Amino acid sequence: MIGGGGRSRRRGRAPAALPSSAAANQTEHSLSCWYCDCKIYAFNDMIFNLGWKHARYTRAWFSIGVYFSLVALVGISLLLLWDSIGAFHIRGGSVSAWLPNLLASSFSVSITDTPIVIASTILSIAFHEFGHAIAAASEGVQMEYVAIFIAVVFPGALVALNYDLLENLSLFSMLRIYCAGIWHNVMLCAACVLMTLLLPVVLYPLYTSGDGLTVMGVPQTSPLSGSLSVHDVILSVDGLNIRRTDDWMKMLDEGSVEKASSRDFLGGSQSYGATSSGKGYCVPNSWLDASKNLWQLNDKLSCPDELIVFGKFTCNGSTTHSETDVGSGKKEADGKYCLIAKDVVKLKKCGNGWRDTKDDERKCTCLEDEYCLVPVLSPGFSWIEISYTRPYSLECLKQEGNLSSPHDTNNNNGPGPCGGTFVYVGDLSSSAARSVKLCPYRPRWALFLFTADVPYVLENCLSCLLHVSAALAAVNCLPVFFLDGDTILETTLRYVAWFSRRQKQAIIKVCRLLWTSLSIIMFSRFLYSMTLYYG
């Protein structure tokens, strides 16, 4: 969990002299029932010499951070306030929902990714505190120590500064020190984005990308575990090629059938309706004649478990809904057929529901002896057609000839040892989709298959570091007790001349109390939602 990485301020008597060189390598510890810390003095001289030596450049650097941090403080504080009072919504979602989502993105990981989260948190806090220390050194302010602490259950770190020297600085110099941590976290985020963009170039000699997503792991609880294996390459979803993990998530989320979009064909607890997706196949008349009609049992129409109900799709985009009178004793439903899905997906596509369909390109493309049939699904269910290849399977490697030849997945998407197509029919929630670990990179040669996890780990590390550092910067922008935003607000108000000292103190107290309360509410909601998610 992210703790506030802030600065230490002491009021009253000046602090004791800095430790001597003999004590500089020692550490001190404090321990109580709710707080414990470890004070480190070993970095004092090194950081001060580094900041003071390049003071001219670091002051200009942190001056930019002051303006950015002030804008961020106002913006994030107002967004949190608007979200709390519910005064402004867009499309049913709150404007500041990005902040809880940012936190959720930082920690919505599997147990195997926990070391990455811990390392990202440590690095983000360390870089945050390093910013404070360097900014203080460039202003000639001595650092007393670096402290790593745990308050209740919240870990964090702080840089203790010489308060007398700090108070003798100009207001803008003080702001440079207070805003340095936030600015460093923002720059760390920018570095992560840049490294992510350059990752394809760095990995190009050994890895290829842009031609599918490599499966890095499929849990047994995943609905796709029976169809996908580790190192399979997903080429397309519903006929549209995918290149990024975001494309995979978006396609699966959009693949669900709307619950209120069709007429019922089954009574009782399970009701079926014609899917509104319009994903059809050109089925020969001979298949229709040989297929089993809908069975009528106990006044209900159904197909055997291994078969799927299909209905005729007309050129105007509708699905045939004609049905015989159940009470008449007939055992047929006009225009409805029970077919095997794995055989149907090999046929030519029709209808207007495919993602690569343009205008009326596929609505009526079947031959005269064929019918366009679409699956009839339960409301809320999905029909997702996934094409994949297995370039590293033994059968495919034998077919390719040798282990050192590069693979072209675009040539292996048909049926056979190197690829195929399957259909998932069911309730595919976003959590189920996230359970499949995917990576846009794969080894160029099968000999390097043992390094297949390297791009996935690098991508995960950069993504996690980006989200953790951004969350740390955003939280520290808030005017909350013990965080940077509190002192930034206090120092900024000293610029305002038309408020008396008492009025400024009142404003600071109100802001602290208000945004501390709002932050506690937000984090409580976040923890509650995470508890339900992992429930």
C-alpha positions as a Python dict, from the first residue, in 0.01 Angstrom:
ca = {
    (1, 'M'): (0, 0, 0),
    (2, 'I'): (125, 345, -83),
    (3, 'G'): (230, 564, 210),
    (4, 'G'): (275, 937, 189),
    (5, 'G'): (635, 1015, 103),
    (6, 'G'): (670, 1361, 246),
    (7, 'R'): (910, 1597, 420),
    (8, 'S'): (976, 1644, 789),
    (9, 'R'): (915, 1983, 953),
    (10, 'R'): (1011, 2072, 1306),
    (11, 'R'): (877, 2368, 1497),
    (12, 'G'): (1040, 2529, 1799),
    (13, 'R'): (1399, 2469, 1897),
    (14, 'A'): (1656, 2423, 1625),
    (15, 'P'): (1761, 2064, 1560),
    (16, 'A'): (2085, 1924, 1684),
    (17, 'A'): (2397, 1943, 1474),
    (18, 'L'): (2436, 1701, 1189),
    (19, 'P'): (2600, 1370, 1276),
    (20, 'S'): (2973, 1350, 1240),
    (21, 'S'): (3141, 1141, 976),
    (22, 'A'): (3191, 867, 1232),
    (23, 'A'): (2816, 848, 1294),
    (24, 'A'): (2724, 895, 931),
    (25, 'N'): (2723, 524, 863),
    (26, 'Q'): (2499, 442, 1157),
    (27, 'T'): (2125, 401, 1171),
    (28, 'E'): (1871, 465, 1442),
    (29, 'H'): (1541, 296, 1514),
    (30, 'S'): (1217, 410, 1677),
    (31, 'L'): (943, 174, 1784),
    (32, 'S'): (599, 221, 1936),
    (33, 'C'): (263, 47, 1928),
    (34, 'W'): (152, 228, 1610),
    (35, 'Y'): (473, 362, 1455),
    (36, 'C'): (821, 233, 1382),
    (37, 'D'): (1097, 376, 1166),
    (38, 'C'): (1459, 338, 1064),
    (39, 'K'): (1669, 655, 1028),
    (40, 'I'): (1957, 640, 780),
    (41, 'Y'): (2244, 894, 783),
    (42, 'A'): (2477, 731, 530),
    (43, 'F'): (2350, 930, 228),
    (44, 'N'): (2370, 1283, 378),
    (45, 'D'): (2706, 1398, 238),
    (46, 'M'): (2667, 1224, -97),
    (47, 'I'): (2326, 1374, -176),
    (48, 'F'): (2421, 1722, -50),
    (49, 'N'): (2737, 1732, -263),
    (50, 'L'): (2548, 1614, -570),
    (51, 'G'): (2269, 1872, -534),
    (52, 'W'): (2495, 2163, -443),
    (53, 'K'): (2743, 2091, -724),
    (54, 'H'): (2472, 2115, -990),
    (55, 'A'): (2253, 2371, -811),
    (56, 'R'): (2219, 2599, -1115),
    (57, 'Y'): (2056, 2328, -1324),
    (58, 'T'): (1857, 2156, -1053),
    (59, 'R'): (1692, 2486, -947),
    (60, 'A'): (1572, 2544, -1303),
    (61, 'W'): (1454, 2183, -1322),
    (62, 'F'): (1254, 2197, -999),
    (63, 'S'): (1111, 2541, -1087),
    (64, 'I'): (920, 2371, -1369),
    (65, 'G'): (795, 2119, -1114),
    (66, 'V'): (652, 2396, -897),
    (67, 'Y'): (413, 2518, -1167),
    (68, 'F'): (312, 2164, -1261),
    (69, 'S'): (250, 2066, -898),
    (70, 'L'): (36, 2374, -826),
    (71, 'V'): (-186, 2303, -1126),
    (72, 'A'): (-207, 1936, -1029),
    (73, 'L'): (-293, 2022, -668),
    (74, 'V'): (-586, 2241, -773),
    (75, 'G'): (-708, 2002, -1042),
    (76, 'I'): (-693, 1678, -843),
    (77, 'S'): (-841, 1839, -531),
    (78, 'L'): (-1137, 1976, -727),
    (79, 'L'): (-1193, 1644, -903),
    (80, 'L'): (-1202, 1462, -571),
    (81, 'L'): (-1443, 1722, -434),
    (82, 'W'): (-1675, 1697, -736),
    (83, 'D'): (-1673, 1321, -715),
    (84, 'S'): (-1762, 1323, -346),
    (85, 'I'): (-2058, 1558, -375),
    (86, 'G'): (-2180, 1395, -698),
    (87, 'A'): (-2224, 1730, -869),
    (88, 'F'): (-2080, 1642, -1209),
    (89, 'H'): (-2110, 1315, -1400),
    (90, 'I'): (-2025, 1207, -1750),
    (91, 'R'): (-2205, 906, -1900),
    (92, 'G'): (-2304, 784, -1558),
    (93, 'G'): (-1944, 772, -1431),
    (94, 'S'): (-1782, 1023, -1204),
    (95, 'V'): (-1515, 1253, -1342),
    (96, 'S'): (-1256, 1159, -1080),
    (97, 'A'): (-1316, 787, -1109),
    (98, 'W'): (-974, 776, -1275),
    (99, 'L'): (-805, 809, -935),
    (100, 'P'): (-959, 490, -783),
    (101, 'N'): (-909, 322, -1120),
    (102, 'L'): (-545, 428, -1111),
    (103, 'L'): (-504, 270, -769),
    (104, 'A'): (-690, -42, -879),
    (105, 'S'): (-466, -73, -1185),
    (106, 'S'): (-164, -56, -958),
    (107, 'F'): (-272, -348, -739),
    (108, 'S'): (-512, -559, -948),
    (109, 'V'): (-250, -825, -1007),
    (110, 'S'): (-207, -1191, -938),
    (111, 'I'): (-7, -1331, -650),
    (112, 'T'): (283, -1407, -883),
    (113, 'D'): (310, -1035, -967),
    (114, 'T'): (330, -927, -602),
    (115, 'P'): (712, -885, -609),
    (116, 'I'): (672, -646, -904),
    (117, 'V'): (425, -434, -707),
    (118, 'I'): (652, -425, -401),
    (119, 'A'): (958, -332, -607),
    (120, 'S'): (762, -63, -795),
    (121, 'T'): (636, 87, -470),
    (122, 'I'): (986, 97, -316),
    (123, 'L'): (1135, 252, -630),
    (124, 'S'): (857, 513, -659),
    (125, 'I'): (891, 622, -295),
    (126, 'A'): (1271, 627, -318),
    (127, 'F'): (1263, 844, -631),
    (128, 'H'): (1007, 1071, -464),
    (129, 'E'): (1227, 1126, -158),
    (130, 'F'): (1537, 1164, -372),
    (131, 'G'): (1366, 1459, -540),
    (132, 'H'): (1309, 1630, -204),
    (133, 'A'): (1669, 1567, -97),
    (134, 'I'): (1830, 1694, -419),
    (135, 'A'): (1606, 2003, -428),
    (136, 'A'): (1697, 2085, -67),
    (137, 'A'): (2067, 2036, -135),
    (138, 'S'): (2053, 2271, -435),
    (139, 'E'): (1916, 2539, -201),
    (140, 'G'): (2192, 2477, 54),
    (141, 'V'): (1966, 2305, 309),
    (142, 'Q'): (2128, 2023, 501),
    (143, 'M'): (1950, 1688, 516),
    (144, 'E'): (1941, 1537, 865),
    (145, 'Y'): (1847, 1181, 770),
    (146, 'V'): (1627, 959, 554),
    (147, 'A'): (1362, 765, 745),
    (148, 'I'): (1172, 457, 637),
    (149, 'F'): (862, 407, 850),
    (150, 'I'): (543, 210, 903),
    (151, 'A'): (254, 403, 1059),
    (152, 'V'): (-19, 159, 1167),
    (153, 'V'): (-16, -50, 846),
    (154, 'F'): (92, 221, 599),
    (155, 'P'): (457, 215, 484),
    (156, 'G'): (636, 527, 370),
    (157, 'A'): (951, 736, 380),
    (158, 'L'): (1053, 1093, 456),
    (159, 'V'): (1351, 1326, 436),
    (160, 'A'): (1421, 1525, 753),
    (161, 'L'): (1556, 1873, 676),
    (162, 'N'): (1722, 2147, 879),
    (163, 'Y'): (1418, 2355, 961),
    (164, 'D'): (1607, 2678, 1047),
    (165, 'L'): (1780, 2683, 710),
    (166, 'L'): (1453, 2599, 540),
    (167, 'E'): (1269, 2892, 698),
    (168, 'N'): (1539, 3136, 583),
    (169, 'L'): (1474, 3053, 216),
    (170, 'S'): (1246, 3247, -15),
    (171, 'L'): (892, 3115, -61),
    (172, 'F'): (961, 2996, -415),
    (173, 'S'): (1273, 2809, -301),
    (174, 'M'): (1062, 2635, -37),
    (175, 'L'): (808, 2541, -302),
    (176, 'R'): (1085, 2393, -516),
    (177, 'I'): (1172, 2159, -229),
    (178, 'Y'): (812, 2068, -142),
    (179, 'C'): (708, 2006, -506),
    (180, 'A'): (1020, 1811, -599),
    (181, 'G'): (879, 1473, -494),
    (182, 'I'): (565, 1506, -704),
    (183, 'W'): (767, 1632, -1001),
    (184, 'H'): (1006, 1338, -979),
    (185, 'N'): (717, 1090, -975),
    (186, 'V'): (570, 1254, -1284),
    (187, 'M'): (906, 1232, -1461),
    (188, 'L'): (932, 867, -1360),
    (189, 'C'): (594, 810, -1526),
    (190, 'A'): (716, 986, -1841),
    (191, 'A'): (1027, 765, -1843),
    (192, 'C'): (809, 453, -1815),
    (193, 'V'): (594, 566, -2109),
    (194, 'L'): (902, 638, -2319),
    (195, 'M'): (1059, 302, -2237),
    (196, 'T'): (734, 125, -2322),
    (197, 'L'): (724, 298, -2661),
    (198, 'L'): (1087, 200, -2727),
    (199, 'L'): (1039, -159, -2611),
    (200, 'P'): (959, -295, -2962),
    (201, 'V'): (1284, -144, -3091),
    (202, 'V'): (1491, -284, -2803),
    (203, 'L'): (1338, -632, -2833),
    (204, 'Y'): (1337, -641, -3214),
    (205, 'P'): (1651, -856, -3260),
    (206, 'L'): (1510, -1150, -3063),
    (207, 'Y'): (1134, -1092, -3055),
    (208, 'T'): (860, -1012, -3301),
    (209, 'S'): (535, -825, -3239),
    (210, 'G'): (230, -692, -3418),
    (211, 'D'): (97, -1027, -3543),
    (212, 'G'): (-100, -1152, -3244),
    (213, 'L'): (-91, -1197, -2868),
    (214, 'T'): (113, -1473, -2707),
    (215, 'V'): (-56, -1663, -2424),
    (216, 'M'): (174, -1655, -2120),
    (217, 'G'): (-63, -1828, -1878),
    (218, 'V'): (-416, -1969, -1859),
    (219, 'P'): (-551, -2054, -1510),
    (220, 'Q'): (-758, -2368, -1474),
    (221, 'T'): (-1048, -2150, -1358),
    (222, 'S'): (-1051, -1956, -1684),
    (223, 'P'): (-1334, -2040, -1927),
    (224, 'L'): (-1072, -2047, -2204),
    (225, 'S'): (-843, -2300, -2034),
    (226, 'G'): (-980, -2588, -2240),
    (227, 'S'): (-904, -2417, -2571),
    (228, 'L'): (-583, -2217, -2519),
    (229, 'S'): (-242, -2329, -2396),
    (230, 'V'): (77, -2152, -2292),
    (231, 'H'): (271, -2007, -2589),
    (232, 'D'): (-32, -2018, -2819),
    (233, 'V'): (-67, -1704, -3031),
    (234, 'I'): (-415, -1546, -3059),
    (235, 'L'): (-446, -1402, -3408),
    (236, 'S'): (-797, -1259, -3428),
    (237, 'V'): (-1127, -1221, -3248),
    (238, 'D'): (-1445, -1231, -3457),
    (239, 'G'): (-1238, -1199, -3773),
    (240, 'L'): (-1047, -887, -3665),
    (241, 'N'): (-673, -910, -3605),
    (242, 'I'): (-551, -806, -3261),
    (243, 'R'): (-209, -662, -3179),
    (244, 'R'): (-240, -522, -2826),
    (245, 'T'): (-374, -649, -2496),
    (246, 'D'): (-614, -354, -2487),
    (247, 'D'): (-767, -476, -2814),
    (248, 'W'): (-831, -816, -2656),
    (249, 'M'): (-1008, -665, -2354),
    (250, 'K'): (-1214, -427, -2568),
    (251, 'M'): (-1329, -697, -2809),
    (252, 'L'): (-1435, -936, -2535),
    (253, 'D'): (-1620, -664, -2345),
    (254, 'E'): (-1808, -565, -2659),
    (255, 'G'): (-1889, -926, -2746),
    (256, 'S'): (-2164, -969, -2487),
    (257, 'V'): (-2522, -985, -2609),
    (258, 'E'): (-2754, -722, -2464),
    (259, 'K'): (-3004, -879, -2225),
    (260, 'A'): (-3306, -691, -2355),
    (261, 'S'): (-3237, -722, -2726),
    (262, 'S'): (-3439, -1021, -2835),
    (263, 'R'): (-3757, -1224, -2821),
    (264, 'D'): (-3765, -1533, -2597),
    (265, 'F'): (-3766, -1883, -2740),
    (266, 'L'): (-3750, -2079, -2417),
    (267, 'G'): (-3971, -2039, -2118),
    (268, 'G'): (-3888, -2101, -1756),
    (269, 'S'): (-3569, -1996, -1580),
    (270, 'Q'): (-3353, -2002, -1897),
    (271, 'S'): (-3482, -1796, -2184),
    (272, 'Y'): (-3321, -1767, -2525),
    (273, 'G'): (-3346, -1485, -2774),
    (274, 'A'): (-3201, -1407, -3114),
    (275, 'T'): (-2865, -1244, -3074),
    (276, 'S'): (-2837, -885, -3189),
    (277, 'S'): (-2471, -934, -3291),
    (278, 'G'): (-2561, -1054, -3641),
    (279, 'K'): (-2267, -1299, -3662),
    (280, 'G'): (-2382, -1548, -3922),
    (281, 'Y'): (-2250, -1837, -4132),
    (282, 'C'): (-2349, -1961, -4478),
    (283, 'V'): (-2484, -2308, -4402),
    (284, 'P'): (-2560, -2545, -4697),
    (285, 'N'): (-2916, -2671, -4739),
    (286, 'S'): (-2792, -3027, -4695),
    (287, 'W'): (-2683, -2940, -4341),
    (288, 'L'): (-3024, -2797, -4265),
    (289, 'D'): (-3197, -3109, -4387),
    (290, 'A'): (-2971, -3331, -4178),
    (291, 'S'): (-2975, -3116, -3864),
    (292, 'K'): (-3193, -3198, -3571),
    (293, 'N'): (-3497, -2982, -3517),
    (294, 'L'): (-3567, -2816, -3186),
    (295, 'W'): (-3704, -3065, -2940),
    (296, 'Q'): (-4026, -2997, -2759),
    (297, 'L'): (-4013, -3135, -2405),
    (298, 'N'): (-4254, -3029, -2135),
    (299, 'D'): (-4375, -2742, -2352),
    (300, 'K'): (-4019, -2609, -2387),
    (301, 'L'): (-3796, -2592, -2694),
    (302, 'S'): (-3431, -2686, -2661),
    (303, 'C'): (-3129, -2847, -2829),
    (304, 'P'): (-2904, -3121, -2690),
    (305, 'D'): (-2616, -2989, -2480),
    (306, 'E'): (-2351, -3045, -2749),
    (307, 'L'): (-2547, -2848, -3012),
    (308, 'I'): (-2622, -2479, -3057),
    (309, 'V'): (-2950, -2324, -3170),
    (310, 'F'): (-2926, -2131, -3499),
    (311, 'G'): (-3183, -1911, -3668),
    (312, 'K'): (-3213, -1772, -4020),
    (313, 'F'): (-3078, -1423, -4081),
    (314, 'T'): (-3258, -1211, -4338),
    (315, 'C'): (-3104, -944, -4560),
    (316, 'N'): (-3267, -663, -4363),
    (317, 'G'): (-3065, -758, -4055),
    (318, 'S'): (-3340, -936, -3860),
    (319, 'T'): (-3357, -1292, -3732),
    (320, 'T'): (-3643, -1527, -3802),
    (321, 'H'): (-3871, -1547, -3498),
    (322, 'S'): (-4157, -1757, -3634),
    (323, 'E'): (-4254, -2034, -3398),
    (324, 'T'): (-4520, -2300, -3408),
    (325, 'D'): (-4794, -2319, -3150),
    (326, 'V'): (-4662, -2529, -2864),
    (327, 'G'): (-5009, -2638, -2767),
    (328, 'S'): (-5074, -2788, -3110),
    (329, 'G'): (-4843, -3079, -3033),
    (330, 'K'): (-4598, -3008, -3316),
    (331, 'K'): (-4232, -3070, -3245),
    (332, 'E'): (-4080, -2816, -3482),
    (333, 'A'): (-3992, -2447, -3471),
    (334, 'D'): (-3977, -2298, -3819),
    (335, 'G'): (-3634, -2164, -3918),
    (336, 'K'): (-3451, -2302, -3612),
    (337, 'Y'): (-3176, -2561, -3633),
    (338, 'C'): (-2941, -2746, -3399),
    (339, 'L'): (-2583, -2747, -3533),
    (340, 'I'): (-2231, -2826, -3411),
    (341, 'A'): (-2048, -2499, -3350),
    (342, 'K'): (-1695, -2625, -3432),
    (343, 'D'): (-1815, -2731, -3778),
    (344, 'V'): (-2014, -2415, -3845),
    (345, 'V'): (-1722, -2178, -3777),
    (346, 'K'): (-1532, -2329, -4072),
    (347, 'L'): (-1795, -2199, -4312),
    (348, 'K'): (-1810, -1867, -4493),
    (349, 'K'): (-1928, -1576, -4277),
    (350, 'C'): (-2231, -1360, -4338),
    (351, 'G'): (-2441, -1106, -4150),
    (352, 'N'): (-2352, -758, -4033),
    (353, 'G'): (-2218, -836, -3685),
    (354, 'W'): (-1858, -917, -3768),
    (355, 'R'): (-1602, -657, -3665),
    (356, 'D'): (-1440, -639, -4008),
    (357, 'T'): (-1776, -595, -4184),
    (358, 'K'): (-1814, -276, -4389),
    (359, 'D'): (-2167, -151, -4454),
    (360, 'D'): (-2365, -430, -4626),
    (361, 'E'): (-2057, -625, -4734),
    (362, 'R'): (-2160, -958, -4577),
    (363, 'K'): (-2533, -932, -4522),
    (364, 'C'): (-2637, -1144, -4820),
    (365, 'T'): (-2320, -1303, -4954),
    (366, 'C'): (-2435, -1666, -4935),
    (367, 'L'): (-2497, -1881, -5244),
    (368, 'E'): (-2842, -1985, -5362),
    (369, 'D'): (-2816, -2326, -5197),
    (370, 'E'): (-2708, -2175, -4863),
    (371, 'Y'): (-2879, -1996, -4575),
    (372, 'C'): (-2728, -1736, -4345),
    (373, 'L'): (-2775, -1867, -3992),
    (374, 'V'): (-2692, -1684, -3669),
    (375, 'P'): (-2662, -1836, -3320),
    (376, 'V'): (-2955, -1791, -3082),
    (377, 'L'): (-2815, -1722, -2736),
    (378, 'S'): (-2932, -1654, -2387),
    (379, 'P'): (-2943, -1284, -2293),
    (380, 'G'): (-2608, -1176, -2151),
    (381, 'F'): (-2420, -1456, -2327),
    (382, 'S'): (-2146, -1408, -2585),
    (383, 'W'): (-2051, -1568, -2915),
    (384, 'I'): (-1677, -1507, -2950),
    (385, 'E'): (-1486, -1661, -3240),
    (386, 'I'): (-1113, -1682, -3166),
    (387, 'S'): (-847, -1780, -3421),
    (388, 'Y'): (-512, -1896, -3289),
    (389, 'T'): (-191, -2068, -3388),
    (390, 'R'): (59, -2291, -3209),
    (391, 'P'): (393, -2208, -3377),
    (392, 'Y'): (600, -2378, -3106),
    (393, 'S'): (411, -2707, -3088),
    (394, 'L'): (606, -3018, -3181),
    (395, 'E'): (381, -3096, -3479),
    (396, 'C'): (418, -2745, -3615),
    (397, 'L'): (796, -2743, -3567),
    (398, 'K'): (822, -3071, -3757),
    (399, 'Q'): (613, -2922, -4035),
    (400, 'E'): (827, -2607, -4040),
    (401, 'G'): (1143, -2815, -4071),
    (402, 'N'): (1376, -2695, -3793),
    (403, 'L'): (1387, -2513, -3462),
    (404, 'S'): (1590, -2217, -3581),
    (405, 'S'): (1359, -2098, -3860),
    (406, 'P'): (1152, -1788, -3786),
    (407, 'H'): (776, -1836, -3765),
    (408, 'D'): (512, -1651, -3959),
    (409, 'T'): (190, -1676, -3763),
    (410, 'N'): (-12, -1524, -4044),
    (411, 'N'): (38, -1843, -4243),
    (412, 'N'): (-67, -2072, -3957),
    (413, 'N'): (-417, -1962, -3877),
    (414, 'G'): (-603, -2241, -4045),
    (415, 'P'): (-702, -2582, -3918),
    (416, 'G'): (-417, -2821, -3857),
    (417, 'P'): (-127, -2869, -3617),
    (418, 'C'): (-24, -2503, -3638),
    (419, 'G'): (-358, -2334, -3579),
    (420, 'G'): (-732, -2335, -3566),
    (421, 'T'): (-1048, -2151, -3468),
    (422, 'F'): (-1282, -2210, -3176),
    (423, 'V'): (-1592, -2040, -3040),
    (424, 'Y'): (-1656, -1950, -2681),
    (425, 'V'): (-2025, -1942, -2591),
    (426, 'G'): (-2113, -1817, -2244),
    (427, 'D'): (-2092, -1531, -1999),
    (428, 'L'): (-1743, -1395, -2056),
    (429, 'S'): (-1691, -1128, -1789),
    (430, 'S'): (-1396, -889, -1785),
    (431, 'S'): (-1244, -1075, -1489),
    (432, 'A'): (-1245, -1397, -1690),
    (433, 'A'): (-1079, -1218, -1981),
    (434, 'R'): (-811, -1074, -1752),
    (435, 'S'): (-735, -1419, -1618),
    (436, 'V'): (-556, -1502, -1945),
    (437, 'K'): (-207, -1352, -1940),
    (438, 'L'): (-116, -1215, -2281),
    (439, 'C'): (193, -1052, -2429),
    (440, 'P'): (229, -885, -2772),
    (441, 'Y'): (585, -1022, -2811),
    (442, 'R'): (706, -1370, -2896),
    (443, 'P'): (1049, -1520, -2975),
    (444, 'R'): (1156, -1517, -3338),
    (445, 'W'): (1311, -1862, -3306),
    (446, 'A'): (1192, -2163, -3109),
    (447, 'L'): (1542, -2203, -2964),
    (448, 'F'): (1477, -1889, -2758),
    (449, 'L'): (1141, -2007, -2627),
    (450, 'F'): (1286, -2020, -2274),
    (451, 'T'): (1310, -1638, -2288),
    (452, 'A'): (945, -1593, -2388),
    (453, 'D'): (858, -1449, -2045),
    (454, 'V'): (1116, -1168, -2064),
    (455, 'P'): (903, -918, -2263),
    (456, 'Y'): (600, -998, -2047),
    (457, 'V'): (794, -928, -1727),
    (458, 'L'): (945, -607, -1867),
    (459, 'E'): (606, -483, -1985),
    (460, 'N'): (446, -564, -1651),
    (461, 'C'): (725, -391, -1457),
    (462, 'L'): (696, -73, -1663),
    (463, 'S'): (317, -72, -1642),
    (464, 'C'): (314, -131, -1266),
    (465, 'L'): (585, 131, -1204),
    (466, 'L'): (390, 380, -1413),
    (467, 'H'): (66, 329, -1220),
    (468, 'V'): (228, 323, -875),
    (469, 'S'): (433, 636, -941),
    (470, 'A'): (132, 818, -1086),
    (471, 'A'): (-81, 717, -787),
    (472, 'L'): (188, 839, -545),
    (473, 'A'): (210, 1173, -725),
    (474, 'A'): (-169, 1215, -733),
    (475, 'V'): (-213, 1131, -364),
    (476, 'N'): (64, 1372, -260),
    (477, 'C'): (-106, 1653, -454),
    (478, 'L'): (-398, 1645, -212),
    (479, 'P'): (-388, 1890, 86),
    (480, 'V'): (-400, 1607, 338),
    (481, 'F'): (-228, 1581, 677),
    (482, 'F'): (140, 1475, 652),
    (483, 'L'): (145, 1483, 269),
    (484, 'D'): (324, 1724, 35),
    (485, 'G'): (2, 1892, -73),
    (486, 'D'): (-51, 2019, 284),
    (487, 'T'): (277, 2214, 292),
    (488, 'I'): (249, 2326, -70),
    (489, 'L'): (-90, 2483, 9),
    (490, 'E'): (41, 2644, 328),
    (491, 'T'): (344, 2794, 151),
    (492, 'T'): (138, 2913, -146),
    (493, 'L'): (-109, 3096, 80),
    (494, 'R'): (181, 3297, 218),
    (495, 'Y'): (199, 3462, -124),
    (496, 'V'): (-158, 3594, -81),
    (497, 'A'): (-142, 3932, 90),
    (498, 'W'): (-513, 4009, 130),
    (499, 'F'): (-568, 3732, 388),
    (500, 'S'): (-469, 3789, 748),
    (501, 'R'): (-256, 3531, 926),
    (502, 'R'): (-557, 3404, 1121),
    (503, 'Q'): (-763, 3372, 804),
    (504, 'K'): (-486, 3176, 634),
    (505, 'Q'): (-466, 2938, 926),
    (506, 'A'): (-842, 2889, 915),
    (507, 'I'): (-832, 2814, 539),
    (508, 'I'): (-553, 2562, 591),
    (509, 'K'): (-738, 2386, 874),
    (510, 'V'): (-1059, 2362, 671),
    (511, 'C'): (-876, 2228, 364),
    (512, 'R'): (-684, 1973, 570),
    (513, 'L'): (-993, 1844, 742),
    (514, 'L'): (-1207, 1839, 427),
    (515, 'W'): (-965, 1663, 192),
    (516, 'T'): (-838, 1427, 458),
    (517, 'S'): (-1197, 1314, 517),
    (518, 'L'): (-1265, 1284, 143),
    (519, 'S'): (-943, 1087, 96),
    (520, 'I'): (-1035, 845, 375),
    (521, 'I'): (-1377, 792, 214),
    (522, 'M'): (-1221, 736, -128),
    (523, 'F'): (-966, 484, 2),
    (524, 'S'): (-1237, 305, 201),
    (525, 'R'): (-1444, 266, -115),
    (526, 'F'): (-1136, 149, -302),
    (527, 'L'): (-1048, -113, -40),
    (528, 'Y'): (-1409, -231, -29),
    (529, 'S'): (-1423, -270, -407),
    (530, 'M'): (-1092, -457, -404),
    (531, 'T'): (-1226, -688, -135),
    (532, 'L'): (-1530, -766, -349),
    (533, 'Y'): (-1311, -812, -657),
    (534, 'Y'): (-1088, -1070, -493),
    (535, 'G'): (-1378, -1191, -275),
}
